[in-house]
Coordinates of C-alpha atoms in Angstrom, one line a residue:
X1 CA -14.2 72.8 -4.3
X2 CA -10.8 72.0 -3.5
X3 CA -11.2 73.1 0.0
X4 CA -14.4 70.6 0.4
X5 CA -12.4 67.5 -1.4
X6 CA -9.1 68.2 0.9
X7 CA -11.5 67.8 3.5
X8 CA -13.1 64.9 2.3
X9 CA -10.1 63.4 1.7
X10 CA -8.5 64.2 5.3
X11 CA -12.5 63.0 6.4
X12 CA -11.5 59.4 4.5
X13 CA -8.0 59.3 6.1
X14 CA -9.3 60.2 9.6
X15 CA -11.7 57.3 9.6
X16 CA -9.4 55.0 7.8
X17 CA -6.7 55.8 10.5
X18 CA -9.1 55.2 13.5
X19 CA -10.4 51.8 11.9
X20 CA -6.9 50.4 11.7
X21 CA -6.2 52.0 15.3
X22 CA -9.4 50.4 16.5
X23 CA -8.6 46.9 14.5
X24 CA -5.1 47.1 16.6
X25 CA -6.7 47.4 19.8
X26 CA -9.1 44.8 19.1
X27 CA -5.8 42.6 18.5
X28 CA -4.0 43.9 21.6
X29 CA -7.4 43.4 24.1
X30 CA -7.6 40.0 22.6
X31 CA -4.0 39.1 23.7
X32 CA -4.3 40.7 26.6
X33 CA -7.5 38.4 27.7
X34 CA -5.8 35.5 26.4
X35 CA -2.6 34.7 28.7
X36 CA 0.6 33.6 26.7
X37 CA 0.2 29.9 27.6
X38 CA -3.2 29.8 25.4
X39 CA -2.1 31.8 23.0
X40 CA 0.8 29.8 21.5
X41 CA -1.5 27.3 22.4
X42 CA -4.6 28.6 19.7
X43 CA -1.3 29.6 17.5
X44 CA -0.6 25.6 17.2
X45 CA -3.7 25.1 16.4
X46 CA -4.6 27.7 13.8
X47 CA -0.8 26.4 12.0
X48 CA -2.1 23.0 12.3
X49 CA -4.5 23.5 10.4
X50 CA -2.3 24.9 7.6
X51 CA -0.3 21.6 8.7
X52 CA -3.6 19.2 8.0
X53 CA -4.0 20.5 4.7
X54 CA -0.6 20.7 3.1
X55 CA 0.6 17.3 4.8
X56 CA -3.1 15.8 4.5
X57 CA -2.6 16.1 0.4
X58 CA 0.9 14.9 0.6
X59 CA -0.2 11.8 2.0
X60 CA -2.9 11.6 0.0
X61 CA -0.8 11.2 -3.0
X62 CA 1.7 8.8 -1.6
X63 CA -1.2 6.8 -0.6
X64 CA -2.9 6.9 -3.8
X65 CA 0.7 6.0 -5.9
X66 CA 1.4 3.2 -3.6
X67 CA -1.9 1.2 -3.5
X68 CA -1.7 1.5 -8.0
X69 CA 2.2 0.3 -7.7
X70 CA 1.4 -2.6 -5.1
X71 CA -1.8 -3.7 -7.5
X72 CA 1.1 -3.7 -10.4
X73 CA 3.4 -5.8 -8.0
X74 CA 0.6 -8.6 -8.0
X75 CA -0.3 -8.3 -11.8
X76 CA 3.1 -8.4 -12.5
X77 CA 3.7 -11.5 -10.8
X78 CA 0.7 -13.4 -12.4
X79 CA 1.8 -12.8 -15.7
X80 CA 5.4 -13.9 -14.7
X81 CA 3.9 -17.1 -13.5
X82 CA 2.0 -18.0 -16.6
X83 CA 4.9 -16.5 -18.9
X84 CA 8.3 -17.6 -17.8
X85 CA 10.1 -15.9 -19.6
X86 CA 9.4 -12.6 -18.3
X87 CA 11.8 -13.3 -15.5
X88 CA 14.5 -12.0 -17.8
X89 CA 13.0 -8.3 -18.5
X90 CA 12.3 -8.3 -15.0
X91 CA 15.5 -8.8 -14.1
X92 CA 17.1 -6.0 -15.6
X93 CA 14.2 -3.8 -14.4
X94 CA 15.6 -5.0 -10.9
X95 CA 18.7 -4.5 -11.5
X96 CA 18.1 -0.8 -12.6
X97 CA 15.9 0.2 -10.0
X98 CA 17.9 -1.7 -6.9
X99 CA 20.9 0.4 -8.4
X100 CA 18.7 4.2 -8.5
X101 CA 17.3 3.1 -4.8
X102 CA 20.7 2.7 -4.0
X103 CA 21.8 6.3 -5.2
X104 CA 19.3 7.7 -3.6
X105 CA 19.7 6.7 -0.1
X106 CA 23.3 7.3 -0.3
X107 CA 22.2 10.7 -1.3
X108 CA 19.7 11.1 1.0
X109 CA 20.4 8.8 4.2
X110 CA 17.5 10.8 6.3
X111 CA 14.9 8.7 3.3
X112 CA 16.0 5.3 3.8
X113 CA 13.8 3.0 5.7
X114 CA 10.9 3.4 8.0
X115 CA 11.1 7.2 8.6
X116 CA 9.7 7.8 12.0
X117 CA 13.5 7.3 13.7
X118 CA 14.0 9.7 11.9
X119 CA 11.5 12.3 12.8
X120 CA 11.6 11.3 16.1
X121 CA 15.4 12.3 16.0
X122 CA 14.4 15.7 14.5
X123 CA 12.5 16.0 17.3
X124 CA 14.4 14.7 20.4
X125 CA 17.9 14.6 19.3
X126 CA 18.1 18.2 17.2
X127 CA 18.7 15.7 14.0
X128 CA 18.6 17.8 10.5
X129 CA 16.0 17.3 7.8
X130 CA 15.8 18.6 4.6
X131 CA 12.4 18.5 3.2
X132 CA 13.9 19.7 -0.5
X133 CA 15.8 16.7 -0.8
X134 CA 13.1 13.6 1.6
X135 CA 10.1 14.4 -0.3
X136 CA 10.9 13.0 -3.8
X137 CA 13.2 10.3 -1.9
X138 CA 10.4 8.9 -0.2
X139 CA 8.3 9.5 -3.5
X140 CA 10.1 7.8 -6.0
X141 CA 12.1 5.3 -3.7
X142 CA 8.9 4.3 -2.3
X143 CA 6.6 4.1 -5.6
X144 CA 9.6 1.5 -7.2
X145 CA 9.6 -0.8 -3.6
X146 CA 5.8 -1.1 -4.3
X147 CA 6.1 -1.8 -8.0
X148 CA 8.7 -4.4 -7.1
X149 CA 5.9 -5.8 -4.0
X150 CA 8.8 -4.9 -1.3
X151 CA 6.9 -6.2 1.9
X152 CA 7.0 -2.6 3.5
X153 CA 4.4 -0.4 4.6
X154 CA 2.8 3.3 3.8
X155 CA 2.8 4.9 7.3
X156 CA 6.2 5.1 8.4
X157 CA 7.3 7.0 5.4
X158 CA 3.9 9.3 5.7
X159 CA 4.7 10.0 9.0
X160 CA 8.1 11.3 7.7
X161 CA 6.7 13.0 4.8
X162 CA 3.5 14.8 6.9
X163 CA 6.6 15.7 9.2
X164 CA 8.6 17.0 6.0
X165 CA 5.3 19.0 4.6
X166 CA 5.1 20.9 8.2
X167 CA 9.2 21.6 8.2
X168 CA 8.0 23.0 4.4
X169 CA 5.0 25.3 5.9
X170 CA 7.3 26.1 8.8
X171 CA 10.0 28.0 6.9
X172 CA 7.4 29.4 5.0
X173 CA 5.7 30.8 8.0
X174 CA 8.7 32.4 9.9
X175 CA 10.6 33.9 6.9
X176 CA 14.2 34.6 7.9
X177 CA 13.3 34.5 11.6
X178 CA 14.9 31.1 13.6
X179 CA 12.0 29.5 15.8
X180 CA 13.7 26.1 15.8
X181 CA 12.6 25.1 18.9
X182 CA 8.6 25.3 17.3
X183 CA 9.0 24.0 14.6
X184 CA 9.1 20.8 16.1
X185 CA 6.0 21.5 17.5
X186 CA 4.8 22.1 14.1
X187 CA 7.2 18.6 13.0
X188 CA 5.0 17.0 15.4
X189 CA 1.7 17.9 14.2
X190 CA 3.3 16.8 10.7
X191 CA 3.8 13.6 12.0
X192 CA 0.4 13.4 13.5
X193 CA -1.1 14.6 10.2
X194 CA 1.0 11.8 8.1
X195 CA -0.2 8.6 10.5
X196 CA -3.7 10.1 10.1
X197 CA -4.3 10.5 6.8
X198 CA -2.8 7.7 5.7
X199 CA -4.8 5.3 7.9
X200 CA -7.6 7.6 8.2
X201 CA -7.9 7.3 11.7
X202 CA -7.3 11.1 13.5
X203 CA -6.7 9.7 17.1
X204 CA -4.4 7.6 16.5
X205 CA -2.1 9.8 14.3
X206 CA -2.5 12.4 17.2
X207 CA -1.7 9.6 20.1
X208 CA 1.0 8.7 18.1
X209 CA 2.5 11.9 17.6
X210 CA 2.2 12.6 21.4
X211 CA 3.4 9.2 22.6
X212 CA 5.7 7.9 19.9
X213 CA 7.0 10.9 18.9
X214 CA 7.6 13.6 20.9
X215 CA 7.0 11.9 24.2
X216 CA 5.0 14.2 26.3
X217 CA 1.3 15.6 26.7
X218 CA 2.1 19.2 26.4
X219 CA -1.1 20.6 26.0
X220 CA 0.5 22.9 23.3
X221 CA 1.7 20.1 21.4
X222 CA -1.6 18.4 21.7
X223 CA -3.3 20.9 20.5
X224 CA -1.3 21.2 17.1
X225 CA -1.2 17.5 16.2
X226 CA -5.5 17.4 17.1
X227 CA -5.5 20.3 14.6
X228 CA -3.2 18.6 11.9
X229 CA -4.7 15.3 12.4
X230 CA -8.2 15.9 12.2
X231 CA -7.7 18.5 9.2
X232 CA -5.6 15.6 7.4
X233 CA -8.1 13.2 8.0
X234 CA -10.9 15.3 6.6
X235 CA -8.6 15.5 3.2
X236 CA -7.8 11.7 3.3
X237 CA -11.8 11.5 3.5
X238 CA -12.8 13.5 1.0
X239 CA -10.2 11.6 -1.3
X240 CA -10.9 7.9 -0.3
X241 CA -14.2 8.4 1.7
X242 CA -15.3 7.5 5.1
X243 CA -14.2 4.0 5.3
X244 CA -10.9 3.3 7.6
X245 CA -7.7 1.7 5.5
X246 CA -8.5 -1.4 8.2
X247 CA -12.2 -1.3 8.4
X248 CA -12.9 -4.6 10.5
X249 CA -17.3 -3.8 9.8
X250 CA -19.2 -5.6 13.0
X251 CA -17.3 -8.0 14.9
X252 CA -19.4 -10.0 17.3
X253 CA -18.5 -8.8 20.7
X254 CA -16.3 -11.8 22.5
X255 CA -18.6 -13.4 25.1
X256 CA -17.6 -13.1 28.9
X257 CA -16.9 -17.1 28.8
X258 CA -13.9 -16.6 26.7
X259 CA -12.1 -13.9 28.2
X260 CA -10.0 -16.3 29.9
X261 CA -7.9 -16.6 26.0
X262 CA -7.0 -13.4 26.4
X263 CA -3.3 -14.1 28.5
X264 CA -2.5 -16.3 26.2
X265 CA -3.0 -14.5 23.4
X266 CA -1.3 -11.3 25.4
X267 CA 1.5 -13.6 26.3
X268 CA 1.7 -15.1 22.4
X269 CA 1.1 -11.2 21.2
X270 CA 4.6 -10.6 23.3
X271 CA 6.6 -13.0 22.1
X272 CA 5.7 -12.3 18.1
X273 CA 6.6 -8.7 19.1
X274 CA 10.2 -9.5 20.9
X275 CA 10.8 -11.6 18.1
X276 CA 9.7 -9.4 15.0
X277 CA 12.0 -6.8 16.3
X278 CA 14.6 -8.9 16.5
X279 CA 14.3 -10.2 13.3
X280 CA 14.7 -6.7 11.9
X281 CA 17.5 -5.8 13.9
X282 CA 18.9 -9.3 12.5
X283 CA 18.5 -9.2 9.2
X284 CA 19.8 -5.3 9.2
X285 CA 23.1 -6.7 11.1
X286 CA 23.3 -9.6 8.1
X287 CA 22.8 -6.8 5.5
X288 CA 25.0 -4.5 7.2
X289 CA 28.5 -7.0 6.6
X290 CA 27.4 -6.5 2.8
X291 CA 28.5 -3.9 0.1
X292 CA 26.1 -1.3 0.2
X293 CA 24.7 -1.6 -3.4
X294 CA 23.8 -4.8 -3.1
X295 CA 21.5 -4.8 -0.4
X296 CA 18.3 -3.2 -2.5
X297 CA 18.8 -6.2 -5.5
X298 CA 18.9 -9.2 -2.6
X299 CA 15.5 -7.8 -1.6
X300 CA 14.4 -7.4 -4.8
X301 CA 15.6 -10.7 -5.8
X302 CA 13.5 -12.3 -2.6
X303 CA 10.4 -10.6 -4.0
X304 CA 10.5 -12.6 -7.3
X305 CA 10.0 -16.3 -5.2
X306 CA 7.7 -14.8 -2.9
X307 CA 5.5 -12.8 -5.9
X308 CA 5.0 -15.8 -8.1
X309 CA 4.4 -18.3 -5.3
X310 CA 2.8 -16.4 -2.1
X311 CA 1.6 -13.0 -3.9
X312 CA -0.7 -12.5 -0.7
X313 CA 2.5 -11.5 1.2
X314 CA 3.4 -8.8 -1.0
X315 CA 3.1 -5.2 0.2
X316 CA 1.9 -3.9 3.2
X317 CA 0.1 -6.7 4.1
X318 CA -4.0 -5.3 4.5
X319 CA -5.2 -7.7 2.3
X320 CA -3.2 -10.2 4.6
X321 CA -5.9 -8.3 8.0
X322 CA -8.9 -8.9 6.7
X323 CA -8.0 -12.6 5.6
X324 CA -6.8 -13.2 9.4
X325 CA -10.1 -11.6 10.5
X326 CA -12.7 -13.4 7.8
X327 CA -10.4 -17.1 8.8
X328 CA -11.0 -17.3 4.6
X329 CA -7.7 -19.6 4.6
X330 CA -7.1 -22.9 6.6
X331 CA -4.3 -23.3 9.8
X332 CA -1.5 -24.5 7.4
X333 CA -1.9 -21.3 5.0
X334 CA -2.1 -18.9 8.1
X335 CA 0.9 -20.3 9.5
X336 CA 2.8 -20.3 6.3
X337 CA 1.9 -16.7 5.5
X338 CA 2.4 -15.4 9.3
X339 CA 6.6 -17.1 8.6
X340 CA 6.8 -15.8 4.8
X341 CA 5.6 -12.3 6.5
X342 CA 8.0 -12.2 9.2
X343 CA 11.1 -13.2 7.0
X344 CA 9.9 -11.3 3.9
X345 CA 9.6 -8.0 5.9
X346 CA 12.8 -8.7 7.5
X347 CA 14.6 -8.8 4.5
X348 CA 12.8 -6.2 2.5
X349 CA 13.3 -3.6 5.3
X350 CA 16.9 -5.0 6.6
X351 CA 18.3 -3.6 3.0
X352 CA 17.4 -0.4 4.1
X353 CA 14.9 0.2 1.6
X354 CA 12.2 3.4 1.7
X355 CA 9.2 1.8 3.5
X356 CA 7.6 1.3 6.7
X357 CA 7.3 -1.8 8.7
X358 CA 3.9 -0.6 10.9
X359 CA 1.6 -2.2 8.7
X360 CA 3.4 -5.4 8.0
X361 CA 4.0 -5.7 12.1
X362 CA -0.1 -5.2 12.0
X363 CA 0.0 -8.0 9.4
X364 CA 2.0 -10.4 11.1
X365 CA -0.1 -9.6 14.8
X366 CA -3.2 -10.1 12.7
X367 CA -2.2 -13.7 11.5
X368 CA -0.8 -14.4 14.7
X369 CA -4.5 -14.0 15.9
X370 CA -6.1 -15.6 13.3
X371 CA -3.7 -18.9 14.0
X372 CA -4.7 -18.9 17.8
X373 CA -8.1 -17.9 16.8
X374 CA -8.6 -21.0 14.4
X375 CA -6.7 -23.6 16.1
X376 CA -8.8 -22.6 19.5
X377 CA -12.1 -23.2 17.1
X378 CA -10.8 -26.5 15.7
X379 CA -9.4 -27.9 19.2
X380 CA -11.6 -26.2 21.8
X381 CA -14.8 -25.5 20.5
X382 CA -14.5 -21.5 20.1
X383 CA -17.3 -20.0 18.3
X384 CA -16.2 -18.6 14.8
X385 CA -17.0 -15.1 15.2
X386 CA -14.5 -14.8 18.0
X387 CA -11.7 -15.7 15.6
X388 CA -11.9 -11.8 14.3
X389 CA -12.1 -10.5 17.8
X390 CA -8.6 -12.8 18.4
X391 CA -7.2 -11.0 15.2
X392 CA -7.7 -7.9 16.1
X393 CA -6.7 -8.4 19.6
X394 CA -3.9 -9.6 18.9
X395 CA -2.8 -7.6 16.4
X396 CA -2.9 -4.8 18.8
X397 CA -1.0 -6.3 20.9
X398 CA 2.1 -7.2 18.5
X399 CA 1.8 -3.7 18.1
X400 CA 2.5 -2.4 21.2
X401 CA 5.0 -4.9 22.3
X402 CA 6.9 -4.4 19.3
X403 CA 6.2 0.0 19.3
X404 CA 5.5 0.5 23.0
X405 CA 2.8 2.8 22.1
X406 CA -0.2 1.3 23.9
X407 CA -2.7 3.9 23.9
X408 CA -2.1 4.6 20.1
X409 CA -1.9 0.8 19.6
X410 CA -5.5 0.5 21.2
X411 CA -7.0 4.2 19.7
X412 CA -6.5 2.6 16.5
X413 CA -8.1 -1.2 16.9
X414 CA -11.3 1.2 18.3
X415 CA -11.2 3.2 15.5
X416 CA -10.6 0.3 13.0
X417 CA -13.6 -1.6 14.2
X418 CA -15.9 1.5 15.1
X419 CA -17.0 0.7 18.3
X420 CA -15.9 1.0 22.0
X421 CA -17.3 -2.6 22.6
X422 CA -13.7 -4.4 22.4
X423 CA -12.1 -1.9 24.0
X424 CA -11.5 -4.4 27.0
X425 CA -10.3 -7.1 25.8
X426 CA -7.5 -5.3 23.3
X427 CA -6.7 -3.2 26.3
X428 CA -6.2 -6.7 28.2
X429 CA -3.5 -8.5 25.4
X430 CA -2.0 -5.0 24.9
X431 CA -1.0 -4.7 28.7
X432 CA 0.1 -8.5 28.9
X433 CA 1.9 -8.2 25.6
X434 CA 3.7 -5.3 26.4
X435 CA 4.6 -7.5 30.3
X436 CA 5.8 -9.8 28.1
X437 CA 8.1 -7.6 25.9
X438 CA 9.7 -6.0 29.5
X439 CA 10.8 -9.2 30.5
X440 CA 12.3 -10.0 27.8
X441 CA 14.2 -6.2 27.2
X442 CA 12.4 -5.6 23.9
X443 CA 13.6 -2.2 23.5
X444 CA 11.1 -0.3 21.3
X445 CA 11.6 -0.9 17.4
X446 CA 12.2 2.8 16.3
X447 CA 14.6 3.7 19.5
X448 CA 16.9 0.7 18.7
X449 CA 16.3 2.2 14.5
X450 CA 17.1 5.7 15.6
X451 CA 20.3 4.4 17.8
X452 CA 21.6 2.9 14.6
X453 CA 20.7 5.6 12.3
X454 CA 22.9 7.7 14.2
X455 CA 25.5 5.5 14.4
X456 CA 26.0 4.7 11.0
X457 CA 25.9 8.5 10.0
X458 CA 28.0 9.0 12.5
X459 CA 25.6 11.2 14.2
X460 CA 26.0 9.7 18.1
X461 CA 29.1 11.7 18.7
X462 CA 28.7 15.1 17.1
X463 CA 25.4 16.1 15.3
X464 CA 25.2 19.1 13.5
X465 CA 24.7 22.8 15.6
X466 CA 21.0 23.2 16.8
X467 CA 20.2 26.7 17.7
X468 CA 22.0 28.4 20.9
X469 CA 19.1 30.0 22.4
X470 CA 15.7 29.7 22.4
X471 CA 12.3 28.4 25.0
X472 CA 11.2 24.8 25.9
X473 CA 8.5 23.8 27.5
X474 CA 8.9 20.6 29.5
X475 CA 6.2 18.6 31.9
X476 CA 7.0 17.8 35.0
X477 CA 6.5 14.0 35.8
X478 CA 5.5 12.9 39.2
X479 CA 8.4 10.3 40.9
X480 CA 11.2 12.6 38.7
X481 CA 14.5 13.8 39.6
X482 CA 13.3 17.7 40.3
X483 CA 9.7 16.2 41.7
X484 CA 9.0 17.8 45.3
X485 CA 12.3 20.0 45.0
X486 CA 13.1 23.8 44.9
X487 CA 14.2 25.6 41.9
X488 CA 17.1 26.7 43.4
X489 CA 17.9 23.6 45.0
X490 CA 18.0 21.8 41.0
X491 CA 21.2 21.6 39.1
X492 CA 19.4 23.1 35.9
X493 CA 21.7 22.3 32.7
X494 CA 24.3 25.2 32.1
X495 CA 22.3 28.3 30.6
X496 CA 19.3 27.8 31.6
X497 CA 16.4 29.5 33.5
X498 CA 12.7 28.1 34.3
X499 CA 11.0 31.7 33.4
X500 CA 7.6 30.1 33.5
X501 CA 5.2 27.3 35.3
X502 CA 1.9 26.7 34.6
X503 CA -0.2 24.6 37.4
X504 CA -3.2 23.5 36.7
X505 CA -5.0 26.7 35.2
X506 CA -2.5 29.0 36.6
X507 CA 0.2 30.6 34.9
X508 CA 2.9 31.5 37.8
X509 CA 5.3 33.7 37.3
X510 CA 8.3 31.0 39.5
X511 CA 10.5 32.2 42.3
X512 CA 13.8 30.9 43.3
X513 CA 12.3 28.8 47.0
X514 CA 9.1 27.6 45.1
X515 CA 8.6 23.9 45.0
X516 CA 8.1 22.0 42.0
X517 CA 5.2 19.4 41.7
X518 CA 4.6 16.9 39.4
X519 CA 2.4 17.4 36.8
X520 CA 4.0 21.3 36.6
X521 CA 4.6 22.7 33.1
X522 CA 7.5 24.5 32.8
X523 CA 8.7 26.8 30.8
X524 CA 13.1 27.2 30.2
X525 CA 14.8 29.7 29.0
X526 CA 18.1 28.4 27.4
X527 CA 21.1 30.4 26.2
X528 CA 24.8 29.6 24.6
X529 CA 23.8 25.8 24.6
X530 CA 23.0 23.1 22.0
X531 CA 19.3 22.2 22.3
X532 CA 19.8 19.0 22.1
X533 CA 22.3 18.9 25.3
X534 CA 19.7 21.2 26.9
X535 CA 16.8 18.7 26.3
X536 CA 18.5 15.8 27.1
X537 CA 19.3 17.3 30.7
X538 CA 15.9 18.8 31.1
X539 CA 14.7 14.9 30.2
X540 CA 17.1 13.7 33.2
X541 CA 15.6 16.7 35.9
X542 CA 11.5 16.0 34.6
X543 CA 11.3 12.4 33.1
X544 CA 10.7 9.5 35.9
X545 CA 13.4 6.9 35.0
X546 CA 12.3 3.9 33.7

């Protein structure tokens, strides 16, 4: 009996032994089919999926807590306008809360205003963030702005915070092992994931990621931010349902007679963004020459005027969209809420509060619209339906001059409205706005943020070590400084060695005489330097200058 069970048993462990050897060599025939370059590309996408889902519900939240606190805001105000008296409660309420906002940036500089410099300095410029600490800053600091009806929006800080809920799954992925050079792959697909689910629109948050974030169309990187931002969106749906935050319904499709408005409006659409950015950068300058503590109560204190007297302009400004789009108020209102916006935003954000300013930019494009749209309707004849076509055109527009994202700025009007059919004539304003905003040196919004983010942390001299060694992939852009040049022949950044090009389909193991092409992926091997020097020179060699 004992002899039959020991043989049983080494039976059982023989089996189980050549079923885990068998499972291993399933594993190691599968890596061996898929080259390297598809497999960390499939590896993004199987962590942006993890990325979706835990930054999706983040959102989510944020979302949810924000549109309850900005519903407050207006109640608030109402009663405040039939009760006068409430103005004194109120104000020590403002009083506490501008004094905890300020506490809490001081403490936690990285959570004070829009949040997407900020990632996009994680990203580019090897900047530090420390999802412990962001996560309830942007929380709390961004639930009391709403209660208060700051004028600043949701997506900037869920960009940040989908970026902060990736660093989170990051760390958690790679244990004690350093890998800093993907996580901000994974950062990025956080980032895609955060713009997604908060306007429930998946292309756009993963354009945005690729073009406003990390700046390239690695296919790697693309694939992690499609992962994360359709996952994220699939979570945002299932929480708020299928609608889009904008949903513009049918829009009648503008006739071929009346394309002609569209310069204008492109050329109107560049000015509104060269001058929204630099009433931000203006009112931030004003704020600046103030004491530090004050600057959350005076844009708390501008909120009381503007709550009890124009309560349309407070929050985000959606509500202020589908009014531009619907023409439901007359030239005089439009024009008074598209000033109130601008300077309200201004202010709110200039005091380096915890919100966005991408919806209220959309706000402010959407009334600029809806201004032409009318006036061209009272003065000219236009037919009414094209006054929504003129909002959302416009909006667009503002957008991109004021970002410099074009193809985000136009995924998202065509995934707003549901339809390819205006496709054209946003695409037209976009690319005459952003003409517009060249000419006039509009540099885009979040570089000039990021520029004095780091200044003001002190962070444009010395930033804190990034890791010494490590890969980076980098694509090759046609017209470049290493375009149509030998390796050898290319002062590479001290430390560094291209190890890897893919062309094409091909992966290509590089020699010293081959010539580099634009449109070539490669793929550096960097040692005893700062990532961030390293990227910054491997920018100069592969970037065309603009």
């Amino acid at each position: 009996m004992k002899d039959r069970a020991s043989k049983t048993s080494g039976t059982n462990e023989s089996h189980t032994a050549k079923t885990g050897a068998s499972g291993m060599d399933i594993v190691q025939n599968i890596e061996r089919l898929i080259p390297l370059f598809n497999r960390m590309k499939w590896k993004m996408a199987a962590v942006g999926i993890g990325v979706g889902l835990v930054s999706g519900l983040l959102v989510v939240l944020y979302r949810l807590g924000i549109e309850r606190c900005t519903e407050f805001a207006r109640w608030m105000y109402g009663r405040i306008r039939l009760n006068p008296w409430l103005i004194a409660p109120w104000t020590f309420a403002a009083l506490a809360i501008g004094l905890l906002i300020f506490w809490m940036i001081r403490k936690e500089p990285m959570a004070s205003g829009s949040g997407i410099p900020q990632t996009d300095g994680v990203v580019l410029n090897g900047l530090r963030m420390r999802w412990q600490t962001i996560l309830p800053a942007r929380f709390v600091g961004g639930l009391l702005c709403a209660m208060f009806g700051l004028s600043l929006g949701r997506e900037g800080p869920s960009i940040q915070i989908g970026a902060s809920g990736a660093q989170f799954l990051s760390h958690r992925l790679r244990g004690k092992r350093r890998e800093d050079v993907q996580e901000h792959y994974v950062v990025t697909a956080g980032a895609a994931a955060g713009l997604s689910a908060a306007f429930s629109a998946p292309l756009s948050g993963m354009m945005f990621a690729l073009e406003g974030v990390h700046r390239n169309f690695s296919p790697v990187i693309l694939m992690g931010a499609t992962a994360a931002s359709l996952t994220a969106d699939f979570v945002s749906k299932y929480c708020f349902g299928l609608r889009p935050v904008l949903d513009f319904g049918t829009i009648a499709q503008l006739p071929l007679g009346e394309y002609v408005w569209l310069i204008p409006l492109g050329l109107f659409a560049g000015l509104v963004g060269s001058l929204m950015n630099r009433s931000l950068l203006g009112f931030q300058t004003l704020y600046g020459k103030l004491p530090a503590w004050s600057r959350p109560l005076i844009a708390l204190a501008i909120a009381l005027p503007v709550g009890i007297w124009l309560p349309d302009a407070l929050g985000g400004g959606s509500n202020l969209i589908n009014m531009a789009e619907h023409a439901s108020r007359g030239l005089g209102m439009l024009c008074i809420l598209f000033v109130v916006k601008i300077l309200f935003t201004s202010t709110s954000f200039g005091a380096g509060s915890p919100g966005g300013i991408f919806m209220p930019i959309l706000a402010v494009g959407s009334l600029g619209g809806g201004i032409c749209g009318v006036a061209a309707e009272q003065w000219f004849g236009l037919d009414h339906d094209s006054v929504a076509v003129f909002a959302v055109c416009m909006m667009t527009g503002v957008l991109a001059a004021s970002v410099k994202t074009p193809i985000t700025s136009i995924l998202l009007a065509v995934e707003m409205s549901g339809t390819l059919t205006h496709m054209l004539p946003v695409a037209a304003v976009v690319f005459v706005a952003m003409l517009v905003s060249d000419v006039l040196h509009t540099r885009p919004i979040y570089d000039a943020l990021l520029e004095r983010y780091m200044r003001g942390q002190k962070l444009d001299t010395k930033l804190p070590n990034a890791i010494g060694n490590g890969v980076m992939e980098m694509p090759l852009e046609m017209g470049s400084a290493a375009d149509g040049k030998r390796i050898r022949d290319v002062e590479w950044p001290a430390g560094c060695m291209v190890i890897g090009l893919r062309r094409g389909d091909r992966e290509i193991v590089p020699r010293r005489d081959m010539m580099l092409r634009g449109g070539d992926y490669l793929f550096v091997l960097f040692s005893g330097e700062e990532e961030r020097v390293v990227r910054q020179g491997l920018h100069r060699l592969c970037d065309l200058e603009s």
